[in-house]
């Protein structure tokens, strides 16, 4: 296995984990909207900011990371999104 395959596998695992955490949190809004609406909204806002930062990271990192800049930036963005959603509501 080379580095690219490892990063792609990591991206797949992080994407599935982040999507599962988001879906679980959004479903919790149905149970108690007053309690969960604000924390889920904040996390969605932070997720949007993290995803929008990925192209900036690609642009800034191309000199340092070369052709792998997009993979590194995407993995970094996914790790950030998982960190945002990992905390219990």
Short mmCIF file of C-alpha atoms in Angstrom, two decimals:
data_model
loop_
_atom_site.label_atom_id
_atom_site.label_comp_id
_atom_site.label_asym_id
_atom_site.label_seq_id
_atom_site.Cartn_x
_atom_site.Cartn_y
_atom_site.Cartn_z
CA UNK A 1 0.00 0.00 0.00
CA UNK A 2 1.37 3.39 -0.90
CA UNK A 3 0.76 6.72 0.80
CA UNK A 4 -2.02 7.77 -1.57
CA UNK A 5 -4.04 4.60 -0.94
CA UNK A 6 -3.63 5.02 2.82
CA UNK A 7 -4.82 8.64 2.64
CA UNK A 8 -7.80 7.71 0.48
CA UNK A 9 -8.77 4.96 2.94
CA UNK A 10 -8.42 7.41 5.82
CA UNK A 11 -10.57 9.94 3.95
CA UNK A 12 -13.29 7.34 3.41
CA UNK A 13 -13.30 6.33 7.09
CA UNK A 14 -13.34 9.95 8.29
CA UNK A 15 -16.12 10.86 5.86
CA UNK A 16 -18.31 7.98 7.00
CA UNK A 17 -17.68 8.81 10.66
CA UNK A 18 -18.44 12.52 10.20
CA UNK A 19 -21.63 11.78 8.24
CA UNK A 20 -22.79 9.32 10.92
CA UNK A 21 -22.15 11.86 13.68
CA UNK A 22 -24.03 14.57 11.77
CA UNK A 23 -27.03 12.35 11.03
CA UNK A 24 -27.17 11.19 14.65
CA UNK A 25 -27.07 14.80 15.87
CA UNK A 26 -29.70 15.97 13.41
CA UNK A 27 -31.99 13.12 14.45
CA UNK A 28 -31.56 14.17 18.07
CA UNK A 29 -33.15 17.53 17.17
CA UNK A 30 -36.44 15.68 16.59
CA UNK A 31 -36.34 14.34 20.16
CA UNK A 32 -35.78 17.66 21.91
CA UNK A 33 -35.58 20.67 19.55
CA UNK A 34 -35.10 23.27 22.29
CA UNK A 35 -32.07 21.51 23.70
CA UNK A 36 -30.25 20.43 20.54
CA UNK A 37 -31.00 23.10 17.93
CA UNK A 38 -28.36 25.62 19.02
CA UNK A 39 -25.43 23.15 19.48
CA UNK A 40 -26.16 21.41 16.17
CA UNK A 41 -26.45 24.77 14.39
CA UNK A 42 -23.07 25.89 15.77
CA UNK A 43 -21.44 22.66 14.68
CA UNK A 44 -22.94 22.94 11.19
CA UNK A 45 -21.55 26.49 10.94
CA UNK A 46 -18.09 25.36 12.07
CA UNK A 47 -18.25 22.44 9.62
CA UNK A 48 -19.07 24.82 6.77
CA UNK A 49 -16.13 27.05 7.68
CA UNK A 50 -13.79 24.03 7.87
CA UNK A 51 -14.91 22.74 4.46
CA UNK A 52 -14.56 26.19 2.89
CA UNK A 53 -11.00 26.41 4.25
CA UNK A 54 -9.90 23.32 2.29
CA UNK A 55 -9.36 25.14 -1.05
CA UNK A 56 -7.36 27.82 0.80
CA UNK A 57 -5.19 25.10 2.34
CA UNK A 58 -4.67 23.54 -1.09
CA UNK A 59 -3.66 26.88 -2.56
CA UNK A 60 -1.29 27.72 0.29
CA UNK A 61 0.18 24.23 0.57
CA UNK A 62 1.02 23.45 -3.05
CA UNK A 63 4.57 24.78 -2.69
CA UNK A 64 5.23 22.70 0.44
CA UNK A 65 3.23 19.55 -0.24
CA UNK A 66 3.38 19.39 -4.03
CA UNK A 67 0.87 17.16 -5.81
CA UNK A 68 -0.42 15.70 -2.53
CA UNK A 69 -1.69 19.10 -1.32
CA UNK A 70 -5.33 18.32 -2.06
CA UNK A 71 -5.23 14.99 -0.21
CA UNK A 72 -3.49 16.47 2.82
CA UNK A 73 -5.88 19.43 2.94
CA UNK A 74 -8.94 17.21 2.60
CA UNK A 75 -7.72 14.85 5.34
CA UNK A 76 -6.99 17.86 7.55
CA UNK A 77 -10.47 19.22 6.91
CA UNK A 78 -12.07 15.87 7.71
CA UNK A 79 -10.09 15.54 10.93
CA UNK A 80 -11.28 19.02 11.92
CA UNK A 81 -14.90 18.16 11.11
CA UNK A 82 -14.66 14.95 13.14
CA UNK A 83 -13.20 16.90 16.07
CA UNK A 84 -16.09 19.36 15.86
CA UNK A 85 -18.74 16.61 15.91
CA UNK A 86 -17.03 14.22 18.32
CA UNK A 87 -18.13 15.98 21.50
CA UNK A 88 -21.39 14.82 22.96
CA UNK A 89 -24.28 17.25 22.52
#
